[in-house]
Amino acid sequence: MANGAYTSRVIKCTQRIGSAYGYDVSMVVWIKSITLTLYQKDNYANRRTQVCQNPPLGANFRIISELSALSWQIYDENISLKEAEVRYKHIMQERNFGFVSSLLFASIANATFCKLFNGDVGAQVCVFMGTFAGFIVRYILGKLHVDIRAMYVIVSFVCSFVAYIGVHFGLTKTPEIAVGFSILYLIPGVQIINSLADVLHEYTLMAISRGVNMGIFLICIAVGAYLTLSITQVTLIHI
């Protein structure tokens, strides 16, 4: 859940693991918590229920894919619980991209993406600078455990304002692309996809929760961008 899996996938993988060890699994999933109940198949009097708190939502598709594969290995290969725990810890401890490489790749990716919408070279430079600065600020605020909604407002403002600096110095003739795309990487695309997936799999309440959460983040991003536009008196939409 914390790495961006949709609800149905989480429940199916958990039930698959439980079935491999002789248990039926029932789950109630929310944004903030999961209620998990285990029933021993040959003795329903033997059951346990636990409420687990979810960490902040993020996105790590490598972990999602490997955990899903591990659930199938447990089910198909009859892996012992001890061996499953060892493989699980290995998956969770495997290092991802470092901060510096993530910073560079995210900045380059966001900058080149604006080319698809006819942004010029100057706009790409502005977007790169805005994304670079915003990514650093986001990392620092995360380390300081700043509220995620406040974080989105601040980072959106930093990204758009730094991109505007390039516009101010005449680096680009497409200022709307430069400022607009500097905050594009902040949009919670995983939340949007998961919300739709939950609707399709009939986890309607969870879909609504994700949708509301996503809407709040979008408002926070818009507030940060609006602060930049208010300070700089820039108009991005020409009618």
mmCIF file of C-alpha atoms in Angstrom:
data_model
loop_
_atom_site.group_PDB
_atom_site.id
_atom_site.type_symbol
_atom_site.label_atom_id
_atom_site.label_comp_id
_atom_site.label_asym_id
_atom_site.label_seq_id
_atom_site.Cartn_x
_atom_site.Cartn_y
_atom_site.Cartn_z
ATOM 1 C CA MET A 1 0.000 0.000 0.000
ATOM 2 C CA ALA A 2 2.757 2.428 0.934
ATOM 3 C CA ASN A 3 4.493 1.877 -2.401
ATOM 4 C CA GLY A 4 1.490 2.554 -4.645
ATOM 5 C CA ALA A 5 -0.340 -0.773 -5.114
ATOM 6 C CA TYR A 6 -4.095 -0.619 -5.710
ATOM 7 C CA THR A 7 -6.393 -2.205 -3.127
ATOM 8 C CA SER A 8 -7.397 -5.317 -5.060
ATOM 9 C CA ARG A 9 -3.785 -6.303 -5.666
ATOM 10 C CA VAL A 10 -2.898 -5.926 -1.982
ATOM 11 C CA ILE A 11 -5.821 -8.089 -0.883
ATOM 12 C CA LYS A 12 -5.292 -10.802 -3.519
ATOM 13 C CA CYS A 13 -1.572 -11.139 -2.746
ATOM 14 C CA THR A 14 -2.250 -11.305 1.000
ATOM 15 C CA GLN A 15 -4.985 -13.902 0.568
ATOM 16 C CA ARG A 16 -2.682 -15.940 -1.695
ATOM 17 C CA ILE A 17 0.012 -15.998 0.992
ATOM 18 C CA GLY A 18 -2.511 -16.873 3.708
ATOM 19 C CA SER A 19 -3.942 -19.716 1.636
ATOM 20 C CA ALA A 20 -0.453 -21.183 1.127
ATOM 21 C CA TYR A 21 -0.051 -21.496 4.909
ATOM 22 C CA GLY A 22 -3.551 -22.818 5.580
ATOM 23 C CA TYR A 23 -5.351 -19.600 6.495
ATOM 24 C CA ASP A 24 -8.270 -17.624 5.122
ATOM 25 C CA VAL A 25 -7.669 -13.884 5.122
ATOM 26 C CA SER A 26 -10.180 -11.061 5.434
ATOM 27 C CA MET A 27 -9.082 -7.432 5.045
ATOM 28 C CA VAL A 28 -10.626 -3.993 5.392
ATOM 29 C CA VAL A 29 -8.360 -1.424 3.735
ATOM 30 C CA TRP A 30 -8.332 2.326 4.301
ATOM 31 C CA ILE A 31 -5.887 5.116 3.499
ATOM 32 C CA LYS A 32 -4.646 5.312 7.094
ATOM 33 C CA SER A 33 -5.024 1.714 8.271
ATOM 34 C CA ILE A 34 -5.679 -1.934 7.415
ATOM 35 C CA THR A 35 -7.739 -4.363 9.494
ATOM 36 C CA LEU A 36 -6.429 -7.897 8.917
ATOM 37 C CA THR A 37 -8.159 -11.049 10.172
ATOM 38 C CA LEU A 38 -6.703 -14.570 9.822
ATOM 39 C CA TYR A 39 -8.786 -17.765 10.170
ATOM 40 C CA GLN A 40 -7.218 -21.208 10.322
ATOM 41 C CA LYS A 41 -8.996 -23.228 7.626
ATOM 42 C CA ASP A 42 -9.363 -26.444 9.628
ATOM 43 C CA ASN A 43 -10.176 -24.643 12.888
ATOM 44 C CA TYR A 44 -12.138 -21.398 12.589
ATOM 45 C CA ALA A 45 -11.973 -20.951 16.369
ATOM 46 C CA ASN A 46 -8.316 -20.149 15.851
ATOM 47 C CA ARG A 47 -8.375 -16.613 14.481
ATOM 48 C CA ARG A 48 -6.565 -13.344 15.028
ATOM 49 C CA THR A 49 -7.393 -9.735 14.104
ATOM 50 C CA GLN A 50 -4.930 -6.870 13.931
ATOM 51 C CA VAL A 51 -5.251 -3.216 12.931
ATOM 52 C CA CYS A 52 -2.109 -1.911 11.201
ATOM 53 C CA GLN A 53 -1.321 1.740 10.516
ATOM 54 C CA ASN A 54 -0.249 2.573 6.965
ATOM 55 C CA PRO A 55 2.857 4.702 6.380
ATOM 56 C CA PRO A 56 2.604 7.714 4.021
ATOM 57 C CA LEU A 57 1.723 6.768 0.451
ATOM 58 C CA GLY A 58 4.487 6.763 -2.126
ATOM 59 C CA ALA A 59 5.415 4.924 -5.301
ATOM 60 C CA ASN A 60 7.979 2.170 -5.809
ATOM 61 C CA PHE A 61 6.986 -0.170 -8.611
ATOM 62 C CA ARG A 62 10.016 -2.421 -8.103
ATOM 63 C CA ILE A 63 8.892 -3.309 -4.593
ATOM 64 C CA ILE A 64 5.294 -3.856 -5.716
ATOM 65 C CA SER A 65 6.380 -6.185 -8.530
ATOM 66 C CA GLU A 66 8.801 -8.194 -6.389
ATOM 67 C CA LEU A 67 6.347 -8.575 -3.496
ATOM 68 C CA SER A 68 3.681 -9.789 -5.909
ATOM 69 C CA ALA A 69 6.167 -12.292 -7.372
ATOM 70 C CA LEU A 70 7.059 -13.419 -3.841
ATOM 71 C CA SER A 71 3.396 -14.134 -3.077
ATOM 72 C CA TRP A 72 3.236 -16.437 -6.127
ATOM 73 C CA GLN A 73 6.495 -18.153 -5.121
ATOM 74 C CA ILE A 74 5.054 -18.855 -1.670
ATOM 75 C CA TYR A 75 1.852 -20.208 -3.208
ATOM 76 C CA ASP A 76 3.401 -22.280 -6.036
ATOM 77 C CA GLU A 77 6.662 -23.471 -4.491
ATOM 78 C CA ASN A 78 5.496 -24.062 -0.891
ATOM 79 C CA ILE A 79 8.226 -21.860 0.538
ATOM 80 C CA SER A 80 8.548 -22.047 4.322
ATOM 81 C CA LEU A 81 7.555 -19.055 6.405
ATOM 82 C CA LYS A 82 11.156 -18.542 7.516
ATOM 83 C CA GLU A 83 12.422 -18.526 3.921
ATOM 84 C CA ALA A 84 9.599 -16.162 2.907
ATOM 85 C CA GLU A 85 10.647 -13.750 5.657
ATOM 86 C CA VAL A 86 14.256 -13.825 4.429
ATOM 87 C CA ARG A 87 13.200 -13.070 0.840
ATOM 88 C CA TYR A 88 10.848 -10.328 2.029
ATOM 89 C CA LYS A 89 13.596 -8.591 4.019
ATOM 90 C CA HIS A 90 15.922 -8.831 1.015
ATOM 91 C CA ILE A 91 13.324 -7.126 -1.212
ATOM 92 C CA MET A 92 12.710 -4.328 1.288
ATOM 93 C CA GLN A 93 16.423 -3.747 1.963
ATOM 94 C CA GLU A 94 17.501 -3.651 -1.687
ATOM 95 C CA ARG A 95 18.717 -0.172 -2.466
ATOM 96 C CA ASN A 96 16.883 2.084 -4.881
ATOM 97 C CA PHE A 97 18.361 4.940 -6.854
ATOM 98 C CA GLY A 98 20.262 7.369 -4.641
ATOM 99 C CA PHE A 99 19.104 10.921 -4.038
ATOM 100 C CA VAL A 100 21.554 12.512 -6.484
ATOM 101 C CA SER A 101 20.702 10.177 -9.370
ATOM 102 C CA SER A 102 16.955 10.520 -8.682
ATOM 103 C CA LEU A 103 17.356 14.297 -8.606
ATOM 104 C CA LEU A 104 19.107 14.383 -11.983
ATOM 105 C CA PHE A 105 16.837 11.865 -13.711
ATOM 106 C CA ALA A 106 13.640 13.517 -12.461
ATOM 107 C CA SER A 107 14.839 16.961 -13.541
ATOM 108 C CA ILE A 108 15.916 15.774 -16.988
ATOM 109 C CA ALA A 109 12.717 13.759 -17.511
ATOM 110 C CA ASN A 110 10.448 16.649 -16.549
ATOM 111 C CA ALA A 111 12.430 19.047 -18.743
ATOM 112 C CA THR A 112 12.333 16.843 -21.828
ATOM 113 C CA PHE A 113 8.640 16.083 -21.366
ATOM 114 C CA CYS A 114 7.715 19.713 -22.022
ATOM 115 C CA LYS A 115 9.147 19.288 -25.541
ATOM 116 C CA LEU A 116 6.064 17.203 -26.374
ATOM 117 C CA PHE A 117 3.987 20.360 -25.892
ATOM 118 C CA ASN A 118 6.202 22.528 -28.092
ATOM 119 C CA GLY A 119 8.292 24.021 -25.323
ATOM 120 C CA ASP A 120 11.509 25.559 -26.636
ATOM 121 C CA VAL A 121 15.025 24.887 -25.344
ATOM 122 C CA GLY A 122 14.764 27.798 -22.928
ATOM 123 C CA ALA A 123 11.581 26.345 -21.459
ATOM 124 C CA GLN A 124 13.362 23.037 -20.926
ATOM 125 C CA VAL A 125 16.144 24.822 -19.067
ATOM 126 C CA CYS A 126 13.585 26.630 -16.880
ATOM 127 C CA VAL A 127 11.728 23.393 -16.142
ATOM 128 C CA PHE A 128 14.989 21.637 -15.306
ATOM 129 C CA MET A 129 15.960 24.376 -12.841
ATOM 130 C CA GLY A 130 12.496 24.448 -11.275
ATOM 131 C CA THR A 131 12.310 20.672 -10.886
ATOM 132 C CA PHE A 132 15.878 20.530 -9.561
ATOM 133 C CA ALA A 133 15.169 23.129 -6.870
ATOM 134 C CA GLY A 134 11.771 21.685 -5.975
ATOM 135 C CA PHE A 135 13.136 18.152 -5.642
ATOM 136 C CA ILE A 136 15.797 19.320 -3.191
ATOM 137 C CA VAL A 137 13.280 21.284 -1.131
ATOM 138 C CA ARG A 138 10.920 18.311 -1.099
ATOM 139 C CA TYR A 139 13.700 16.054 0.172
ATOM 140 C CA ILE A 140 14.624 18.500 2.957
ATOM 141 C CA LEU A 141 11.008 19.014 4.040
ATOM 142 C CA GLY A 142 10.500 15.237 4.084
ATOM 143 C CA LYS A 143 13.489 14.840 6.403
ATOM 144 C CA LEU A 144 11.980 17.521 8.653
ATOM 145 C CA HIS A 145 8.639 15.636 8.677
ATOM 146 C CA VAL A 146 6.698 18.662 7.446
ATOM 147 C CA ASP A 147 2.982 18.031 6.830
ATOM 148 C CA ILE A 148 2.635 16.657 3.306
ATOM 149 C CA ARG A 149 -0.027 19.219 2.302
ATOM 150 C CA ALA A 150 2.158 22.113 3.382
ATOM 151 C CA MET A 151 5.030 20.395 1.594
ATOM 152 C CA TYR A 152 3.092 20.338 -1.700
ATOM 153 C CA VAL A 153 2.289 24.058 -1.402
ATOM 154 C CA ILE A 154 5.899 25.010 -0.675
ATOM 155 C CA VAL A 155 7.449 22.762 -3.313
ATOM 156 C CA SER A 156 4.950 23.864 -5.971
ATOM 157 C CA PHE A 157 5.789 27.490 -5.200
ATOM 158 C CA VAL A 158 9.547 26.865 -5.334
ATOM 159 C CA CYS A 159 9.339 24.937 -8.626
ATOM 160 C CA SER A 160 7.187 27.513 -10.393
ATOM 161 C CA PHE A 161 9.074 30.521 -8.995
ATOM 162 C CA VAL A 162 12.505 29.173 -9.952
ATOM 163 C CA ALA A 163 11.174 28.386 -13.437
ATOM 164 C CA TYR A 164 9.825 31.944 -13.645
ATOM 165 C CA ILE A 165 13.293 33.331 -12.940
ATOM 166 C CA GLY A 166 14.388 31.908 -16.269
ATOM 167 C CA VAL A 167 11.308 33.437 -17.909
ATOM 168 C CA HIS A 168 12.132 36.803 -16.338
ATOM 169 C CA PHE A 169 15.602 36.766 -17.886
ATOM 170 C CA GLY A 170 14.175 35.945 -21.313
ATOM 171 C CA LEU A 171 15.395 32.361 -21.627
ATOM 172 C CA THR A 172 12.178 31.191 -23.268
ATOM 173 C CA LYS A 173 9.450 32.421 -25.577
ATOM 174 C CA THR A 174 6.965 29.896 -24.132
ATOM 175 C CA PRO A 175 6.626 31.039 -20.501
ATOM 176 C CA GLU A 176 3.358 29.161 -19.977
ATOM 177 C CA ILE A 177 5.111 25.878 -20.794
ATOM 178 C CA ALA A 178 8.097 26.714 -18.594
ATOM 179 C CA VAL A 179 6.086 27.610 -15.488
ATOM 180 C CA GLY A 180 3.298 25.071 -15.999
ATOM 181 C CA PHE A 181 5.528 22.048 -16.562
ATOM 182 C CA SER A 182 7.842 22.828 -13.652
ATOM 183 C CA ILE A 183 5.168 21.467 -11.267
ATOM 184 C CA LEU A 184 4.023 18.592 -13.476
ATOM 185 C CA TYR A 185 6.021 15.915 -11.627
ATOM 186 C CA LEU A 186 4.156 16.760 -8.402
ATOM 187 C CA ILE A 187 0.783 15.611 -9.777
ATOM 188 C CA PRO A 188 -0.177 12.371 -7.939
ATOM 189 C CA GLY A 189 -0.625 10.195 -11.019
ATOM 190 C CA VAL A 190 -0.360 6.934 -9.062
ATOM 191 C CA GLN A 191 -3.226 8.065 -6.814
ATOM 192 C CA ILE A 192 -5.379 8.845 -9.851
ATOM 193 C CA ILE A 193 -4.741 5.449 -11.448
ATOM 194 C CA ASN A 194 -5.291 3.579 -8.187
ATOM 195 C CA SER A 195 -8.523 5.440 -7.524
ATOM 196 C CA LEU A 196 -9.850 4.374 -10.933
ATOM 197 C CA ALA A 197 -8.624 0.801 -10.375
ATOM 198 C CA ASP A 198 -10.461 0.667 -7.039
ATOM 199 C CA VAL A 199 -13.671 1.799 -8.746
ATOM 200 C CA LEU A 200 -13.323 -0.934 -11.375
ATOM 201 C CA HIS A 201 -12.726 -3.573 -8.680
ATOM 202 C CA GLU A 202 -15.687 -2.262 -6.634
ATOM 203 C CA TYR A 203 -13.686 -0.945 -3.682
ATOM 204 C CA THR A 204 -15.758 2.202 -3.873
ATOM 205 C CA LEU A 205 -15.097 3.660 -0.417
ATOM 206 C CA MET A 206 -11.356 3.290 -0.867
ATOM 207 C CA ALA A 207 -11.631 4.897 -4.305
ATOM 208 C CA ILE A 208 -13.457 7.867 -2.772
ATOM 209 C CA SER A 209 -10.808 8.162 -0.051
ATOM 210 C CA ARG A 210 -8.021 8.131 -2.630
ATOM 211 C CA GLY A 211 -9.921 10.618 -4.793
ATOM 212 C CA VAL A 212 -10.431 13.071 -1.941
ATOM 213 C CA ASN A 213 -6.780 12.718 -0.918
ATOM 214 C CA MET A 214 -5.698 13.292 -4.510
ATOM 215 C CA GLY A 215 -7.964 16.339 -4.822
ATOM 216 C CA ILE A 216 -6.407 17.916 -1.729
ATOM 217 C CA PHE A 217 -2.918 17.437 -3.181
ATOM 218 C CA LEU A 218 -3.987 19.019 -6.484
ATOM 219 C CA ILE A 219 -5.408 22.017 -4.628
ATOM 220 C CA CYS A 220 -2.149 22.386 -2.706
ATOM 221 C CA ILE A 221 -0.160 22.293 -5.969
ATOM 222 C CA ALA A 222 -2.480 24.901 -7.467
ATOM 223 C CA VAL A 223 -2.079 27.155 -4.405
ATOM 224 C CA GLY A 224 1.711 27.047 -4.712
ATOM 225 C CA ALA A 225 1.585 27.900 -8.416
ATOM 226 C CA TYR A 226 -0.956 30.658 -7.729
ATOM 227 C CA LEU A 227 1.429 32.261 -5.231
ATOM 228 C CA THR A 228 4.077 32.477 -7.952
ATOM 229 C CA LEU A 229 1.650 33.963 -10.465
ATOM 230 C CA SER A 230 0.396 36.482 -7.881
ATOM 231 C CA ILE A 231 3.892 37.629 -6.950
ATOM 232 C CA THR A 232 5.212 37.845 -10.517
ATOM 233 C CA GLN A 233 1.974 39.143 -12.087
ATOM 234 C CA VAL A 234 2.374 36.654 -14.949
ATOM 235 C CA THR A 235 -0.587 35.564 -17.071
ATOM 236 C CA LEU A 236 -0.252 32.070 -18.511
ATOM 237 C CA ILE A 237 -3.602 31.908 -20.323
ATOM 238 C CA HIS A 238 -4.078 34.371 -23.139
ATOM 239 C CA ILE A 239 -7.645 34.814 -24.375
#
